[in-house]
Coordinates of C-alpha atoms in Angstrom, one line a residue:
Q139 CA 0.1 0.0 0.1
V140 CA 1.2 3.4 -1.1
Q141 CA 0.6 6.4 1.4
L142 CA 0.7 10.1 0.4
V143 CA 1.3 13.0 2.3
E144 CA 0.6 16.7 0.9
S145 CA 1.7 19.9 2.1
G146 CA 2.2 23.4 1.3
G147 CA -1.5 24.5 1.2
G148 CA -2.6 28.1 2.4
L149 CA -4.1 31.4 1.6
V150 CA -2.7 33.7 -0.9
Q151 CA -3.9 36.7 -2.9
V152 CA -4.7 36.8 -6.7
G153 CA -1.8 36.6 -8.9
D154 CA 0.5 35.0 -6.1
S155 CA 2.4 31.6 -6.5
L156 CA 2.4 28.5 -4.3
R157 CA 4.0 25.3 -4.4
L158 CA 2.5 22.1 -3.1
N159 CA 4.4 19.1 -1.9
C160 CA 3.4 15.4 -2.1
E161 CA 5.5 12.8 -0.4
V162 CA 5.3 9.1 -1.2
F163 CA 5.8 6.2 1.1
G164 CA 5.5 2.7 0.4
R165 CA 7.5 -0.1 -0.8
T166 CA 5.0 -1.0 -3.4
F167 CA 5.5 2.4 -5.2
N168 CA 7.1 1.6 -8.6
R169 CA 9.3 4.1 -10.4
Y170 CA 8.9 2.2 -13.6
R171 CA 5.2 2.1 -13.4
N172 CA 3.6 4.4 -11.4
T173 CA 2.2 7.9 -12.2
V174 CA 1.7 10.6 -9.6
G175 CA -1.4 12.9 -10.0
W176 CA -2.8 16.0 -8.4
F177 CA -6.5 16.8 -8.4
R178 CA -8.6 19.3 -6.8
Q179 CA -12.0 19.8 -5.3
A180 CA -13.8 23.0 -4.9
S181 CA -16.6 23.2 -2.5
G182 CA -19.8 22.2 -3.9
K183 CA -18.1 20.6 -7.0
E184 CA -16.7 17.4 -8.6
R185 CA -13.1 16.4 -8.0
E186 CA -11.1 17.2 -11.1
F187 CA -7.7 16.6 -12.6
V188 CA -5.0 19.1 -12.5
A189 CA -1.6 17.5 -13.6
A190 CA 0.2 14.2 -13.4
I191 CA 3.7 13.0 -14.1
R192 CA 4.9 9.5 -15.1
W193 CA 7.6 8.4 -12.6
N194 CA 9.7 6.5 -15.1
D195 CA 10.2 9.2 -17.8
G196 CA 8.8 12.4 -16.4
T197 CA 6.6 13.0 -18.9
T198 CA 3.7 15.3 -17.8
D199 CA 0.0 16.3 -18.5
Y200 CA -2.1 19.1 -17.3
A201 CA -5.5 20.3 -17.4
D202 CA -6.3 23.2 -19.8
S203 CA -7.6 25.3 -17.1
V204 CA -3.7 25.2 -15.5
K205 CA -1.6 25.1 -18.6
G206 CA 1.1 27.7 -18.6
R207 CA 0.7 28.5 -15.1
F208 CA 1.3 25.3 -13.1
A209 CA 4.0 22.9 -13.3
I210 CA 4.4 19.3 -11.8
S211 CA 8.0 17.9 -11.3
R212 CA 9.4 14.9 -9.4
D213 CA 12.6 14.3 -7.1
N214 CA 13.7 10.7 -7.4
A215 CA 15.9 10.7 -4.7
K216 CA 13.4 12.0 -2.1
L217 CA 10.4 10.3 -3.7
T218 CA 8.4 13.5 -3.8
V219 CA 6.5 15.4 -6.3
D220 CA 5.8 19.2 -6.1
L221 CA 3.1 21.2 -7.8
Q222 CA 4.3 24.9 -8.4
M223 CA 1.3 27.1 -9.0
N224 CA 1.8 30.6 -10.4
S225 CA -0.6 33.2 -11.3
L226 CA -3.4 31.8 -9.2
K227 CA -6.8 32.8 -9.6
P228 CA -9.7 32.7 -7.2
E229 CA -11.0 29.7 -9.2
D230 CA -8.0 27.7 -8.2
T231 CA -9.3 27.8 -4.7
A232 CA -9.9 24.0 -3.8
I233 CA -8.6 21.0 -1.5
Y234 CA -5.6 19.7 -3.6
F235 CA -5.1 15.8 -3.5
C236 CA -2.1 14.0 -4.5
A237 CA -2.7 10.3 -5.9
T238 CA -0.9 7.6 -7.5
G239 CA -1.8 4.8 -9.7
R240 CA 0.1 1.9 -11.7
N241 CA 0.2 1.2 -15.4
I242 CA -2.0 4.3 -16.3
I243 CA -2.3 4.4 -19.9
S244 CA -1.7 8.1 -21.5
T245 CA -5.5 8.6 -22.4
M246 CA -6.5 7.5 -18.9
I247 CA -4.1 10.1 -17.4
S248 CA -6.8 12.2 -15.7
A249 CA -9.2 9.6 -14.7
E250 CA -9.8 9.4 -10.8
P251 CA -10.6 5.5 -10.9
E252 CA -6.9 5.0 -12.4
Y253 CA -5.4 6.2 -9.3
D254 CA -6.0 3.6 -6.3
S255 CA -4.1 5.7 -3.5
W256 CA -4.8 9.2 -2.3
G257 CA -3.5 11.5 0.3
Q258 CA -5.8 13.6 2.8
G259 CA -5.4 17.1 0.9
T260 CA -4.3 20.3 1.6
Q261 CA -6.4 23.5 1.4
V262 CA -5.7 26.2 -1.3
T263 CA -7.5 29.6 -0.6
V264 CA -7.0 32.2 -3.5
S265 CA -8.3 35.5 -2.0
S266 CA -9.4 38.4 -4.3

């Protein structure tokens, strides 16, 4: 079983930046097969895909709403994944979750059911 712990959330102003961190724990995490993704859920809305990174080759994918503003990266030595968020908007306000799944094909990388381990989430609030 893989465990994930998010950190870095907080209250910021419109246009500010914030960096979220996800630590991955567990010997079943496979550097060659696992993908790590970030999802978010705003109050009263469905959870949605934000970004993902394939651990073996570092390829990334982003939701259209965050392209050009957010960047996902991984640290292979520390087994962590960061989400750098720039030019934040009020609509970015949500609880952000880190998740991981194995053998996720590219066309399914944004699909929640493909991820079988989830963190508890960290709150990001963007104030105008």
